[in-house]
């Protein structure tokens, strides 16, 4: 069920009435940043890390958040209380603001929106995700901007071909999925790329896990190394860890969820 | 003076009341396309070319324009009549539409907006523009999407350094300015890049000009060739042709508007 309320610049508004003037720079120049965290049993998960990243993204893009950290926290709490969706996602969205000439930044608009969580289908957990590799680097990948032009454009292609997501690489060196980080598992290592990525909060949690017999390592690797991996998986706020069993039509490992992926997923659940 | 009316999905709305719901995909994922043409003495200039490009951009990004060409034309004409701004710019903006999950495309929102024209300051015509080169390629540069993340982010930097605009290059090979095409003038040629650019309507008009003693050529060139050019200029719908006299603090030619730039500008005026 959709959320009843949205917060617009610190004030609660009925979702159906929540609107933004047509001169906003997000609409004219795709200029904005966001962050997204989940609520489990009504409680925000890793909210401090998400707030850190949100304020950092704003600073990097020269956008004033309008609210300070304490005020934003109150705004989020008020919204959560009013919407009463104990299992949900909360999105903080900060736009380039109303621009007189459609190019220069204005005073940013700050939206806080709540969404029902879409849990992965049970079969995605067992049979895994099918990805298509794509040579692309998001501009400013280390900042959580609203730039998803390439990914959204490819969405119809994924649907037509029974694929679940895209895996970005740059001339064969893997980086990330549009909305998730990527990991492979080799004989003794769990490896995740370090270049041209957004450093996900869930990714950082995986880096801190203890998986018996494995070191968790940050380093770049290519498509070839991925195709010879034992397992592959993605991580994200909504998906925790999900197995990847096929890329470009080729099977990864034995094509089923691996024991390491299962352990990572289990440990993330325990952590949250 | 700002326009009084805006067209939202084919209907006229007072500009102050023109709003879009907060679930639009332009706001969430920077997903949308646009085009922009000018009115001179109340008459649209090169509107057929701009419409061609607009419908092509929509098709490339899998966005349904909602209105066909005839309907869009009527919408534009109605808006122009109501706003009564004989010297102005008209922007067609097509967004990714309302998205339930903030990621998948919805039914696009179509906005038509009118703006006062900002004519270049008289001194820009004579003393020319100062640019800063920047290693960047817009994603999907051949499509007129709303992706201007890099350019808008650099805008404060330009202001602080007394610069007018950015000149994109890829590892030294020049492409374009964020909102304009770029030309250099050598002993016998007027040259404009052909790779990683949006093919501007004004650029296409320059390609068709007859400038005595010069061939107009489309080919890529590097920063070095630019620094040894006799003249450089940009072209755009609003600016016609404007001289570029400095890039990265180095003077181009003799640092003043050149005779070829002056002729190009003059011929564009006559054409329009």
mmCIF file of C-alpha atoms in Angstrom, chain A residues 6 8 18-22 24-32 34 60-62 91 93 95 100-105 111 113 115 118 136 139-140 143 145-153 155-156 165 178-179, chain B residues 6 8 18-22 24-32 34 60-62 91 93 95 100-105 111 113 115 118 136 139-140 143 145-153 155-156 165 178-179:
data_model
loop_
_atom_site.group_PDB
_atom_site.id
_atom_site.type_symbol
_atom_site.label_atom_id
_atom_site.label_comp_id
_atom_site.label_asym_id
_atom_site.label_seq_id
_atom_site.Cartn_x
_atom_site.Cartn_y
_atom_site.Cartn_z
ATOM 1 C CA UNK A 6 4.979 12.940 1.793
ATOM 2 C CA UNK A 8 7.878 18.574 1.150
ATOM 3 C CA UNK A 18 2.557 16.546 -3.143
ATOM 4 C CA UNK A 19 3.754 18.528 -6.144
ATOM 5 C CA UNK A 20 6.728 20.524 -7.277
ATOM 6 C CA UNK A 21 6.723 23.511 -9.616
ATOM 7 C CA UNK A 22 7.769 22.852 -13.201
ATOM 8 C CA UNK A 24 12.752 22.634 -10.670
ATOM 9 C CA UNK A 25 16.262 21.853 -11.885
ATOM 10 C CA UNK A 26 15.813 18.089 -11.396
ATOM 11 C CA UNK A 27 13.238 18.237 -14.173
ATOM 12 C CA UNK A 28 15.222 20.571 -16.421
ATOM 13 C CA UNK A 29 18.763 19.311 -15.912
ATOM 14 C CA UNK A 30 18.528 16.017 -14.020
ATOM 15 C CA UNK A 31 20.183 17.734 -11.069
ATOM 16 C CA UNK A 32 19.639 16.250 -7.628
ATOM 17 C CA UNK A 34 19.059 11.238 -2.831
ATOM 18 C CA UNK A 60 29.549 17.503 -3.266
ATOM 19 C CA UNK A 61 26.798 18.852 -5.542
ATOM 20 C CA UNK A 62 26.693 22.321 -3.902
ATOM 21 C CA UNK A 91 13.750 8.129 0.326
ATOM 22 C CA UNK A 93 15.430 13.507 -2.329
ATOM 23 C CA UNK A 95 16.702 18.670 -6.067
ATOM 24 C CA UNK A 100 14.710 31.034 -13.240
ATOM 25 C CA UNK A 101 16.610 30.236 -16.419
ATOM 26 C CA UNK A 102 16.336 26.433 -16.200
ATOM 27 C CA UNK A 103 20.098 26.107 -15.722
ATOM 28 C CA UNK A 104 21.383 27.835 -12.590
ATOM 29 C CA UNK A 105 20.731 26.196 -9.216
ATOM 30 C CA UNK A 111 11.296 15.609 -0.385
ATOM 31 C CA UNK A 113 8.920 9.802 0.626
ATOM 32 C CA UNK A 115 7.503 3.266 -0.096
ATOM 33 C CA UNK A 118 9.387 -5.024 -2.514
ATOM 34 C CA UNK A 136 29.250 2.358 -18.876
ATOM 35 C CA UNK A 139 29.201 10.143 -14.024
ATOM 36 C CA UNK A 140 30.337 10.999 -10.484
ATOM 37 C CA UNK A 143 28.022 10.518 -5.294
ATOM 38 C CA UNK A 145 22.992 11.611 -7.644
ATOM 39 C CA UNK A 146 19.745 11.005 -9.526
ATOM 40 C CA UNK A 147 21.672 10.137 -12.711
ATOM 41 C CA UNK A 148 20.187 6.803 -13.843
ATOM 42 C CA UNK A 149 19.674 7.721 -17.483
ATOM 43 C CA UNK A 150 21.482 4.701 -18.940
ATOM 44 C CA UNK A 151 19.873 2.191 -16.563
ATOM 45 C CA UNK A 152 16.300 3.397 -16.973
ATOM 46 C CA UNK A 153 16.741 3.511 -20.743
ATOM 47 C CA UNK A 155 14.875 -1.244 -18.546
ATOM 48 C CA UNK A 156 12.572 -2.191 -21.450
ATOM 49 C CA UNK A 165 19.507 -6.131 -14.054
ATOM 50 C CA UNK A 178 22.848 0.533 -11.243
ATOM 51 C CA UNK A 179 21.350 0.212 -7.752
ATOM 52 C CA UNK B 6 2.697 26.971 -19.184
ATOM 53 C CA UNK B 8 1.041 20.833 -19.027
ATOM 54 C CA UNK B 18 2.070 24.612 -13.082
ATOM 55 C CA UNK B 19 3.197 21.677 -10.989
ATOM 56 C CA UNK B 20 4.147 18.060 -11.364
ATOM 57 C CA UNK B 21 3.630 15.278 -8.825
ATOM 58 C CA UNK B 22 6.680 14.269 -6.803
ATOM 59 C CA UNK B 24 7.915 11.922 -11.736
ATOM 60 C CA UNK B 25 10.925 10.014 -13.040
ATOM 61 C CA UNK B 26 12.771 13.201 -14.053
ATOM 62 C CA UNK B 27 12.961 14.038 -10.366
ATOM 63 C CA UNK B 28 13.854 10.535 -9.220
ATOM 64 C CA UNK B 29 16.171 9.369 -11.987
ATOM 65 C CA UNK B 30 17.014 12.407 -14.104
ATOM 66 C CA UNK B 31 15.061 10.808 -16.938
ATOM 67 C CA UNK B 32 13.686 13.062 -19.649
ATOM 68 C CA UNK B 34 13.726 18.311 -24.238
ATOM 69 C CA UNK B 60 15.483 7.009 -28.521
ATOM 70 C CA UNK B 61 14.545 7.184 -24.826
ATOM 71 C CA UNK B 62 11.355 5.075 -25.206
ATOM 72 C CA UNK B 91 11.107 24.704 -24.340
ATOM 73 C CA UNK B 93 10.155 19.032 -21.958
ATOM 74 C CA UNK B 95 9.748 13.504 -18.564
ATOM 75 C CA UNK B 100 5.147 3.857 -8.860
ATOM 76 C CA UNK B 101 8.506 2.493 -7.702
ATOM 77 C CA UNK B 102 10.608 5.530 -8.635
ATOM 78 C CA UNK B 103 12.479 3.545 -11.284
ATOM 79 C CA UNK B 104 10.251 2.212 -14.046
ATOM 80 C CA UNK B 105 8.971 4.657 -16.660
ATOM 81 C CA UNK B 111 5.561 20.507 -20.550
ATOM 82 C CA UNK B 113 7.381 26.549 -21.340
ATOM 83 C CA UNK B 115 11.158 32.132 -21.529
ATOM 84 C CA UNK B 118 18.760 36.499 -22.754
ATOM 85 C CA UNK B 136 33.925 14.656 -19.903
ATOM 86 C CA UNK B 139 26.198 10.081 -21.753
ATOM 87 C CA UNK B 140 24.184 9.594 -24.958
ATOM 88 C CA UNK B 143 20.249 12.648 -27.741
ATOM 89 C CA UNK B 145 18.348 14.417 -22.722
ATOM 90 C CA UNK B 146 18.143 16.447 -19.520
ATOM 91 C CA UNK B 147 21.554 15.119 -18.391
ATOM 92 C CA UNK B 148 23.528 18.244 -17.439
ATOM 93 C CA UNK B 149 24.815 17.002 -14.099
ATOM 94 C CA UNK B 150 28.485 17.762 -14.761
ATOM 95 C CA UNK B 151 27.849 21.198 -16.272
ATOM 96 C CA UNK B 152 25.485 22.453 -13.578
ATOM 97 C CA UNK B 153 27.852 21.180 -10.876
ATOM 98 C CA UNK B 155 28.577 26.402 -12.656
ATOM 99 C CA UNK B 156 29.677 27.847 -9.272
ATOM 100 C CA UNK B 165 31.409 28.211 -20.008
ATOM 101 C CA UNK B 178 27.303 21.849 -22.524
ATOM 102 C CA UNK B 179 24.702 23.871 -24.443
#
